[in-house]
């Protein structure tokens, strides 16, 4: 997180929150839950919910330019689609 609110808290607090986040992601991974949605990937409407599409963005047409919210899946089951901004 790079918001001004995140930057305004102490380094110790941020470090603690980052540690908790890492532990949660590791626990999910051990249980077969995978994060997806990365910049540069092709948009797959089964996996990605495009919340904005624009011609003026850098990159190839039909690719993810920015991930607003990562998606999660377990095997073939989509738990939550990734919210993305894509190049039109």
PDB file of N, CA and C in Angstrom:
ATOM      1  N   UNK A   1       0.849  -1.187   0.000  1.00  0.00           N
ATOM      2  CA  UNK A   1       0.000   0.000   0.000  1.00  0.00           C
ATOM      3  C   UNK A   1       0.879   1.228   0.000  1.00  0.00           C
ATOM      4  N   UNK A   2       0.505   2.197  -0.795  1.00  0.00           N
ATOM      5  CA  UNK A   2       1.312   3.411  -0.894  1.00  0.00           C
ATOM      6  C   UNK A   2       0.476   4.661  -0.671  1.00  0.00           C
ATOM      7  N   UNK A   3      -0.664   4.547  -0.041  1.00  0.00           N
ATOM      8  CA  UNK A   3      -1.519   5.714   0.184  1.00  0.00           C
ATOM      9  C   UNK A   3      -0.914   6.605   1.255  1.00  0.00           C
ATOM     10  N   UNK A   4      -1.373   7.842   1.298  1.00  0.00           N
ATOM     11  CA  UNK A   4      -0.865   8.776   2.305  1.00  0.00           C
ATOM     12  C   UNK A   4      -1.200   8.299   3.718  1.00  0.00           C
ATOM     13  N   UNK A   5      -2.332   7.647   3.889  1.00  0.00           N
ATOM     14  CA  UNK A   5      -2.690   7.109   5.209  1.00  0.00           C
ATOM     15  C   UNK A   5      -1.687   6.037   5.630  1.00  0.00           C
ATOM     16  N   UNK A   6      -1.289   5.170   4.702  1.00  0.00           N
ATOM     17  CA  UNK A   6      -0.322   4.112   5.002  1.00  0.00           C
ATOM     18  C   UNK A   6       1.025   4.724   5.352  1.00  0.00           C
ATOM     19  N   UNK A   7       1.418   5.756   4.641  1.00  0.00           N
ATOM     20  CA  UNK A   7       2.702   6.409   4.888  1.00  0.00           C
ATOM     21  C   UNK A   7       2.718   7.162   6.215  1.00  0.00           C
ATOM     22  N   UNK A   8       1.546   7.511   6.736  1.00  0.00           N
ATOM     23  CA  UNK A   8       1.492   8.320   7.955  1.00  0.00           C
ATOM     24  C   UNK A   8       1.645   7.495   9.243  1.00  0.00           C
ATOM     25  N   UNK A   9       1.560   6.178   9.157  1.00  0.00           N
ATOM     26  CA  UNK A   9       1.689   5.353  10.358  1.00  0.00           C
ATOM     27  C   UNK A   9       3.156   4.978  10.577  1.00  0.00           C
ATOM     28  N   UNK A  10       3.481   4.551  11.771  1.00  0.00           N
ATOM     29  CA  UNK A  10       4.871   4.247  12.121  1.00  0.00           C
ATOM     30  C   UNK A  10       5.382   3.035  11.346  1.00  0.00           C
ATOM     31  N   UNK A  11       6.681   2.989  11.179  1.00  0.00           N
ATOM     32  CA  UNK A  11       7.324   1.865  10.484  1.00  0.00           C
ATOM     33  C   UNK A  11       7.079   0.547  11.206  1.00  0.00           C
ATOM     34  N   UNK A  12       7.040   0.574  12.525  1.00  0.00           N
ATOM     35  CA  UNK A  12       6.807  -0.648  13.299  1.00  0.00           C
ATOM     36  C   UNK A  12       5.414  -1.205  13.030  1.00  0.00           C
ATOM     37  N   UNK A  13       4.429  -0.324  12.978  1.00  0.00           N
ATOM     38  CA  UNK A  13       3.055  -0.751  12.713  1.00  0.00           C
ATOM     39  C   UNK A  13       2.952  -1.331  11.307  1.00  0.00           C
ATOM     40  N   UNK A  14       3.541  -0.624  10.329  1.00  0.00           N
ATOM     41  CA  UNK A  14       3.518  -1.119   8.944  1.00  0.00           C
ATOM     42  C   UNK A  14       4.202  -2.473   8.840  1.00  0.00           C
ATOM     43  N   UNK A  15       5.331  -2.617   9.531  1.00  0.00           N
ATOM     44  CA  UNK A  15       6.060  -3.879   9.502  1.00  0.00           C
ATOM     45  C   UNK A  15       5.211  -5.005  10.090  1.00  0.00           C
ATOM     46  N   UNK A  16       4.517  -4.721  11.182  1.00  0.00           N
ATOM     47  CA  UNK A  16       3.639  -5.720  11.796  1.00  0.00           C
ATOM     48  C   UNK A  16       2.495  -6.112  10.871  1.00  0.00           C
ATOM     49  N   UNK A  17       1.892  -5.139  10.216  1.00  0.00           N
ATOM     50  CA  UNK A  17       0.790  -5.426   9.285  1.00  0.00           C
ATOM     51  C   UNK A  17       1.280  -6.212   8.074  1.00  0.00           C
ATOM     52  N   UNK A  18       2.469  -5.869   7.581  1.00  0.00           N
ATOM     53  CA  UNK A  18       3.040  -6.629   6.456  1.00  0.00           C
ATOM     54  C   UNK A  18       3.297  -8.077   6.862  1.00  0.00           C
ATOM     55  N   UNK A  19       3.738  -8.282   8.105  1.00  0.00           N
ATOM     56  CA  UNK A  19       3.963  -9.643   8.594  1.00  0.00           C
ATOM     57  C   UNK A  19       2.673 -10.445   8.666  1.00  0.00           C
ATOM     58  N   UNK A  20       1.618  -9.814   9.168  1.00  0.00           N
ATOM     59  CA  UNK A  20       0.305 -10.480   9.251  1.00  0.00           C
ATOM     60  C   UNK A  20      -0.206 -10.815   7.854  1.00  0.00           C
ATOM     61  N   UNK A  21      -0.071  -9.870   6.919  1.00  0.00           N
ATOM     62  CA  UNK A  21      -0.503 -10.096   5.527  1.00  0.00           C
ATOM     63  C   UNK A  21       0.245 -11.293   4.936  1.00  0.00           C
ATOM     64  N   UNK A  22       1.557 -11.347   5.160  1.00  0.00           N
ATOM     65  CA  UNK A  22       2.362 -12.463   4.644  1.00  0.00           C
ATOM     66  C   UNK A  22       1.912 -13.791   5.224  1.00  0.00           C
ATOM     67  N   UNK A  23       1.622 -13.814   6.516  1.00  0.00           N
ATOM     68  CA  UNK A  23       1.169 -15.052   7.162  1.00  0.00           C
ATOM     69  C   UNK A  23      -0.172 -15.506   6.576  1.00  0.00           C
ATOM     70  N   UNK A  24      -1.082 -14.567   6.326  1.00  0.00           N
ATOM     71  CA  UNK A  24      -2.379 -14.921   5.750  1.00  0.00           C
ATOM     72  C   UNK A  24      -2.192 -15.492   4.340  1.00  0.00           C
ATOM     73  N   UNK A  25      -1.373 -14.828   3.519  1.00  0.00           N
ATOM     74  CA  UNK A  25      -1.148 -15.311   2.152  1.00  0.00           C
ATOM     75  C   UNK A  25      -0.465 -16.670   2.142  1.00  0.00           C
ATOM     76  N   UNK A  26       0.483 -16.903   3.064  1.00  0.00           N
ATOM     77  CA  UNK A  26       1.141 -18.209   3.160  1.00  0.00           C
ATOM     78  C   UNK A  26       0.152 -19.290   3.570  1.00  0.00           C
ATOM     79  N   UNK A  27      -0.731 -18.981   4.504  1.00  0.00           N
ATOM     80  CA  UNK A  27      -1.750 -19.944   4.938  1.00  0.00           C
ATOM     81  C   UNK A  27      -2.682 -20.292   3.791  1.00  0.00           C
ATOM     82  N   UNK A  28      -3.118 -19.287   3.050  1.00  0.00           N
ATOM     83  CA  UNK A  28      -3.976 -19.541   1.886  1.00  0.00           C
ATOM     84  C   UNK A  28      -3.253 -20.405   0.856  1.00  0.00           C
ATOM     85  N   UNK A  29      -1.987 -20.100   0.594  1.00  0.00           N
ATOM     86  CA  UNK A  29      -1.217 -20.865  -0.391  1.00  0.00           C
ATOM     87  C   UNK A  29      -1.075 -22.326   0.040  1.00  0.00           C
ATOM     88  N   UNK A  30      -0.851 -22.570   1.325  1.00  0.00           N
ATOM     89  CA  UNK A  30      -0.749 -23.953   1.815  1.00  0.00           C
ATOM     90  C   UNK A  30      -2.047 -24.715   1.614  1.00  0.00           C
ATOM     91  N   UNK A  31      -3.145 -24.013   1.564  1.00  0.00           N
ATOM     92  CA  UNK A  31      -4.455 -24.635   1.376  1.00  0.00           C
ATOM     93  C   UNK A  31      -4.886 -24.635  -0.095  1.00  0.00           C
ATOM     94  N   UNK A  32      -3.949 -24.291  -0.979  1.00  0.00           N
ATOM     95  CA  UNK A  32      -4.211 -24.376  -2.413  1.00  0.00           C
ATOM     96  C   UNK A  32      -4.848 -23.146  -3.021  1.00  0.00           C
ATOM     97  N   UNK A  33      -4.907 -22.037  -2.282  1.00  0.00           N
ATOM     98  CA  UNK A  33      -5.489 -20.805  -2.812  1.00  0.00           C
ATOM     99  C   UNK A  33      -4.377 -19.995  -3.471  1.00  0.00           C
ATOM    100  N   UNK A  34      -4.617 -19.594  -4.708  1.00  0.00           N
ATOM    101  CA  UNK A  34      -3.624 -18.879  -5.499  1.00  0.00           C
ATOM    102  C   UNK A  34      -4.127 -17.480  -5.851  1.00  0.00           C
ATOM    103  N   UNK A  35      -3.260 -16.493  -5.706  1.00  0.00           N
ATOM    104  CA  UNK A  35      -3.576 -15.125  -6.136  1.00  0.00           C
ATOM    105  C   UNK A  35      -3.318 -15.019  -7.632  1.00  0.00           C
ATOM    106  N   UNK A  36      -4.102 -14.210  -8.325  1.00  0.00           N
ATOM    107  CA  UNK A  36      -3.833 -13.975  -9.739  1.00  0.00           C
ATOM    108  C   UNK A  36      -4.233 -12.555 -10.102  1.00  0.00           C
ATOM    109  N   UNK A  37      -3.805 -12.158 -11.297  1.00  0.00           N
ATOM    110  CA  UNK A  37      -4.051 -10.810 -11.798  1.00  0.00           C
ATOM    111  C   UNK A  37      -2.767 -10.008 -11.733  1.00  0.00           C
ATOM    112  N   UNK A  38      -2.039  -9.979 -12.841  1.00  0.00           N
ATOM    113  CA  UNK A  38      -0.778  -9.246 -12.884  1.00  0.00           C
ATOM    114  C   UNK A  38      -0.752  -8.333 -14.104  1.00  0.00           C
ATOM    115  N   UNK A  39      -0.090  -7.214 -13.942  1.00  0.00           N
ATOM    116  CA  UNK A  39       0.046  -6.277 -15.062  1.00  0.00           C
ATOM    117  C   UNK A  39       0.745  -6.969 -16.220  1.00  0.00           C
ATOM    118  N   UNK A  40       0.257  -6.705 -17.422  1.00  0.00           N
ATOM    119  CA  UNK A  40       0.836  -7.293 -18.623  1.00  0.00           C
ATOM    120  C   UNK A  40       0.154  -8.564 -19.078  1.00  0.00           C
ATOM    121  N   UNK A  41      -0.622  -9.223 -18.199  1.00  0.00           N
ATOM    122  CA  UNK A  41      -1.357 -10.431 -18.590  1.00  0.00           C
ATOM    123  C   UNK A  41      -2.490 -10.070 -19.542  1.00  0.00           C
ATOM    124  N   UNK A  42      -2.875 -11.022 -20.365  1.00  0.00           N
ATOM    125  CA  UNK A  42      -4.054 -10.856 -21.222  1.00  0.00           C
ATOM    126  C   UNK A  42      -5.297 -10.928 -20.333  1.00  0.00           C
ATOM    127  N   UNK A  43      -6.279 -10.102 -20.659  1.00  0.00           N
ATOM    128  CA  UNK A  43      -7.539 -10.125 -19.918  1.00  0.00           C
ATOM    129  C   UNK A  43      -8.282 -11.417 -20.243  1.00  0.00           C
ATOM    130  N   UNK A  44      -8.689 -12.118 -19.214  1.00  0.00           N
ATOM    131  CA  UNK A  44      -9.512 -13.316 -19.335  1.00  0.00           C
ATOM    132  C   UNK A  44     -10.778 -13.025 -18.526  1.00  0.00           C
ATOM    133  N   UNK A  45     -11.900 -12.877 -19.202  1.00  0.00           N
ATOM    134  CA  UNK A  45     -13.131 -12.456 -18.532  1.00  0.00           C
ATOM    135  C   UNK A  45     -13.672 -13.489 -17.542  1.00  0.00           C
ATOM    136  N   UNK A  46     -13.141 -14.705 -17.561  1.00  0.00           N
ATOM    137  CA  UNK A  46     -13.494 -15.680 -16.528  1.00  0.00           C
ATOM    138  C   UNK A  46     -12.788 -15.367 -15.225  1.00  0.00           C
ATOM    139  N   UNK A  47     -11.627 -14.678 -15.326  1.00  0.00           N
ATOM    140  CA  UNK A  47     -10.796 -14.402 -14.161  1.00  0.00           C
ATOM    141  C   UNK A  47     -10.763 -12.936 -13.754  1.00  0.00           C
ATOM    142  N   UNK A  48     -10.943 -12.049 -14.720  1.00  0.00           N
ATOM    143  CA  UNK A  48     -10.754 -10.618 -14.490  1.00  0.00           C
ATOM    144  C   UNK A  48     -12.044  -9.845 -14.736  1.00  0.00           C
ATOM    145  N   UNK A  49     -12.349  -8.952 -13.825  1.00  0.00           N
ATOM    146  CA  UNK A  49     -13.453  -8.018 -14.017  1.00  0.00           C
ATOM    147  C   UNK A  49     -12.831  -6.673 -14.393  1.00  0.00           C
ATOM    148  N   UNK A  50     -13.044  -6.266 -15.644  1.00  0.00           N
ATOM    149  CA  UNK A  50     -12.475  -5.010 -16.133  1.00  0.00           C
ATOM    150  C   UNK A  50     -13.364  -3.873 -15.642  1.00  0.00           C
ATOM    151  N   UNK A  51     -12.818  -3.028 -14.779  1.00  0.00           N
ATOM    152  CA  UNK A  51     -13.595  -1.911 -14.223  1.00  0.00           C
ATOM    153  C   UNK A  51     -13.360  -0.621 -15.003  1.00  0.00           C
ATOM    154  N   UNK A  52     -12.296  -0.606 -15.813  1.00  0.00           N
ATOM    155  CA  UNK A  52     -12.035   0.541 -16.677  1.00  0.00           C
ATOM    156  C   UNK A  52     -11.238   0.053 -17.876  1.00  0.00           C
ATOM    157  N   UNK A  53     -11.582   0.596 -19.047  1.00  0.00           N
ATOM    158  CA  UNK A  53     -10.881   0.251 -20.272  1.00  0.00           C
ATOM    159  C   UNK A  53     -10.606   1.554 -20.997  1.00  0.00           C
ATOM    160  N   UNK A  54      -9.365   1.738 -21.469  1.00  0.00           N
ATOM    161  CA  UNK A  54      -8.993   3.013 -22.031  1.00  0.00           C
ATOM    162  C   UNK A  54      -8.004   2.818 -23.170  1.00  0.00           C
ATOM    163  N   UNK A  55      -8.124   3.633 -24.217  1.00  0.00           N
ATOM    164  CA  UNK A  55      -7.186   3.610 -25.340  1.00  0.00           C
ATOM    165  C   UNK A  55      -5.885   4.320 -25.018  1.00  0.00           C
ATOM    166  N   UNK A  56      -5.923   5.280 -24.108  1.00  0.00           N
ATOM    167  CA  UNK A  56      -4.771   6.143 -23.836  1.00  0.00           C
ATOM    168  C   UNK A  56      -3.749   5.525 -22.888  1.00  0.00           C
ATOM    169  N   UNK A  57      -3.957   4.299 -22.482  1.00  0.00           N
ATOM    170  CA  UNK A  57      -3.049   3.644 -21.543  1.00  0.00           C
ATOM    171  C   UNK A  57      -1.918   2.951 -22.297  1.00  0.00           C
ATOM    172  N   UNK A  58      -0.736   2.848 -21.687  1.00  0.00           N
ATOM    173  CA  UNK A  58       0.369   2.132 -22.339  1.00  0.00           C
ATOM    174  C   UNK A  58       0.099   0.631 -22.348  1.00  0.00           C
ATOM    175  N   UNK A  59       0.734  -0.055 -23.263  1.00  0.00           N
ATOM    176  CA  UNK A  59       0.606  -1.508 -23.311  1.00  0.00           C
ATOM    177  C   UNK A  59      -0.148  -1.987 -24.527  1.00  0.00           C
ATOM    178  N   UNK A  60      -0.222  -3.306 -24.637  1.00  0.00           N
ATOM    179  CA  UNK A  60      -0.907  -3.967 -25.745  1.00  0.00           C
ATOM    180  C   UNK A  60      -2.404  -3.991 -25.520  1.00  0.00           C
ATOM    181  N   UNK A  61      -3.155  -3.930 -26.580  1.00  0.00           N
ATOM    182  CA  UNK A  61      -4.610  -4.007 -26.494  1.00  0.00           C
ATOM    183  C   UNK A  61      -5.021  -5.330 -25.855  1.00  0.00           C
ATOM    184  N   UNK A  62      -5.976  -5.252 -24.917  1.00  0.00           N
ATOM    185  CA  UNK A  62      -6.479  -6.460 -24.263  1.00  0.00           C
ATOM    186  C   UNK A  62      -5.627  -6.953 -23.115  1.00  0.00           C
ATOM    187  N   UNK A  63      -4.678  -6.125 -22.658  1.00  0.00           N
ATOM    188  CA  UNK A  63      -3.839  -6.535 -21.536  1.00  0.00           C
ATOM    189  C   UNK A  63      -4.158  -5.709 -20.294  1.00  0.00           C
ATOM    190  N   UNK A  64      -3.786  -6.248 -19.155  1.00  0.00           N
ATOM    191  CA  UNK A  64      -3.999  -5.575 -17.875  1.00  0.00           C
ATOM    192  C   UNK A  64      -2.924  -4.514 -17.697  1.00  0.00           C
ATOM    193  N   UNK A  65      -3.376  -3.298 -17.419  1.00  0.00           N
ATOM    194  CA  UNK A  65      -2.462  -2.183 -17.190  1.00  0.00           C
ATOM    195  C   UNK A  65      -2.261  -1.949 -15.694  1.00  0.00           C
ATOM    196  N   UNK A  66      -3.324  -2.182 -14.911  1.00  0.00           N
ATOM    197  CA  UNK A  66      -3.227  -1.989 -13.460  1.00  0.00           C
ATOM    198  C   UNK A  66      -4.193  -2.940 -12.763  1.00  0.00           C
ATOM    199  N   UNK A  67      -3.745  -3.523 -11.674  1.00  0.00           N
ATOM    200  CA  UNK A  67      -4.589  -4.406 -10.867  1.00  0.00           C
ATOM    201  C   UNK A  67      -5.078  -3.598  -9.667  1.00  0.00           C
ATOM    202  N   UNK A  68      -6.393  -3.444  -9.556  1.00  0.00           N
ATOM    203  CA  UNK A  68      -6.975  -2.716  -8.440  1.00  0.00           C
ATOM    204  C   UNK A  68      -7.194  -3.626  -7.243  1.00  0.00           C
ATOM    205  N   UNK A  69      -7.508  -4.898  -7.521  1.00  0.00           N
ATOM    206  CA  UNK A  69      -7.755  -5.881  -6.465  1.00  0.00           C
ATOM    207  C   UNK A  69      -7.410  -7.255  -7.026  1.00  0.00           C
ATOM    208  N   UNK A  70      -6.492  -7.940  -6.359  1.00  0.00           N
ATOM    209  CA  UNK A  70      -6.075  -9.266  -6.827  1.00  0.00           C
ATOM    210  C   UNK A  70      -7.238 -10.242  -6.764  1.00  0.00           C
ATOM    211  N   UNK A  71      -7.195 -11.224  -7.635  1.00  0.00           N
ATOM    212  CA  UNK A  71      -8.174 -12.295  -7.609  1.00  0.00           C
ATOM    213  C   UNK A  71      -7.601 -13.510  -6.901  1.00  0.00           C
ATOM    214  N   UNK A  72      -8.484 -14.416  -6.505  1.00  0.00           N
ATOM    215  CA  UNK A  72      -8.073 -15.643  -5.815  1.00  0.00           C
ATOM    216  C   UNK A  72      -8.826 -16.825  -6.406  1.00  0.00           C
ATOM    217  N   UNK A  73      -8.119 -17.956  -6.533  1.00  0.00           N
ATOM    218  CA  UNK A  73      -8.745 -19.192  -7.012  1.00  0.00           C
ATOM    219  C   UNK A  73      -8.135 -20.372  -6.288  1.00  0.00           C
ATOM    220  N   UNK A  74      -8.913 -21.437  -6.281  1.00  0.00           N
ATOM    221  CA  UNK A  74      -8.438 -22.712  -5.748  1.00  0.00           C
ATOM    222  C   UNK A  74      -8.748 -23.751  -6.800  1.00  0.00           C
ATOM    223  N   UNK A  75      -7.714 -24.204  -7.465  1.00  0.00           N
ATOM    224  CA  UNK A  75      -7.915 -25.106  -8.592  1.00  0.00           C
ATOM    225  C   UNK A  75      -8.649 -24.369  -9.698  1.00  0.00           C
ATOM    226  N   UNK A  76      -9.736 -24.952 -10.179  1.00  0.00           N
ATOM    227  CA  UNK A  76     -10.533 -24.330 -11.237  1.00  0.00           C
ATOM    228  C   UNK A  76     -11.602 -23.394 -10.692  1.00  0.00           C
ATOM    229  N   UNK A  77     -11.764 -23.357  -9.380  1.00  0.00           N
ATOM    230  CA  UNK A  77     -12.818 -22.549  -8.762  1.00  0.00           C
ATOM    231  C   UNK A  77     -12.317 -21.132  -8.493  1.00  0.00           C
ATOM    232  N   UNK A  78     -13.032 -20.141  -9.036  1.00  0.00           N
ATOM    233  CA  UNK A  78     -12.697 -18.743  -8.807  1.00  0.00           C
ATOM    234  C   UNK A  78     -13.372 -18.307  -7.511  1.00  0.00           C
ATOM    235  N   UNK A  79     -12.574 -17.888  -6.548  1.00  0.00           N
ATOM    236  CA  UNK A  79     -13.108 -17.409  -5.276  1.00  0.00           C
ATOM    237  C   UNK A  79     -13.500 -15.950  -5.404  1.00  0.00           C
ATOM    238  N   UNK A  80     -12.621 -15.175  -6.057  1.00  0.00           N
ATOM    239  CA  UNK A  80     -12.899 -13.756  -6.279  1.00  0.00           C
ATOM    240  C   UNK A  80     -12.173 -13.334  -7.547  1.00  0.00           C
ATOM    241  N   UNK A  81     -12.892 -12.702  -8.474  1.00  0.00           N
ATOM    242  CA  UNK A  81     -12.282 -12.207  -9.706  1.00  0.00           C
ATOM    243  C   UNK A  81     -11.389 -11.011  -9.391  1.00  0.00           C
ATOM    244  N   UNK A  82     -10.339 -10.853 -10.181  1.00  0.00           N
ATOM    245  CA  UNK A  82      -9.465  -9.694 -10.037  1.00  0.00           C
ATOM    246  C   UNK A  82     -10.131  -8.488 -10.686  1.00  0.00           C
ATOM    247  N   UNK A  83     -10.064  -7.329 -10.038  1.00  0.00           N
ATOM    248  CA  UNK A  83     -10.546  -6.076 -10.616  1.00  0.00           C
ATOM    249  C   UNK A  83      -9.366  -5.394 -11.275  1.00  0.00           C
ATOM    250  N   UNK A  84      -9.497  -5.106 -12.567  1.00  0.00           N
ATOM    251  CA  UNK A  84      -8.376  -4.586 -13.315  1.00  0.00           C
ATOM    252  C   UNK A  84      -8.761  -3.412 -14.208  1.00  0.00           C
ATOM    253  N   UNK A  85      -7.734  -2.652 -14.614  1.00  0.00           N
ATOM    254  CA  UNK A  85      -7.857  -1.630 -15.644  1.00  0.00           C
ATOM    255  C   UNK A  85      -7.107  -2.195 -16.846  1.00  0.00           C
ATOM    256  N   UNK A  86      -7.736  -2.121 -18.022  1.00  0.00           N
ATOM    257  CA  UNK A  86      -7.162  -2.750 -19.216  1.00  0.00           C
ATOM    258  C   UNK A  86      -6.999  -1.754 -20.345  1.00  0.00           C
ATOM    259  N   UNK A  87      -6.070  -2.063 -21.240  1.00  0.00           N
ATOM    260  CA  UNK A  87      -5.872  -1.311 -22.476  1.00  0.00           C
ATOM    261  C   UNK A  87      -6.940  -1.750 -23.442  1.00  0.00           C
ATOM    262  N   UNK A  88      -7.657  -0.800 -24.031  1.00  0.00           N
ATOM    263  CA  UNK A  88      -8.736  -1.103 -24.970  1.00  0.00           C
ATOM    264  C   UNK A  88      -8.202  -1.600 -26.280  1.00  0.00           C
TER     265      UNK A  88
END
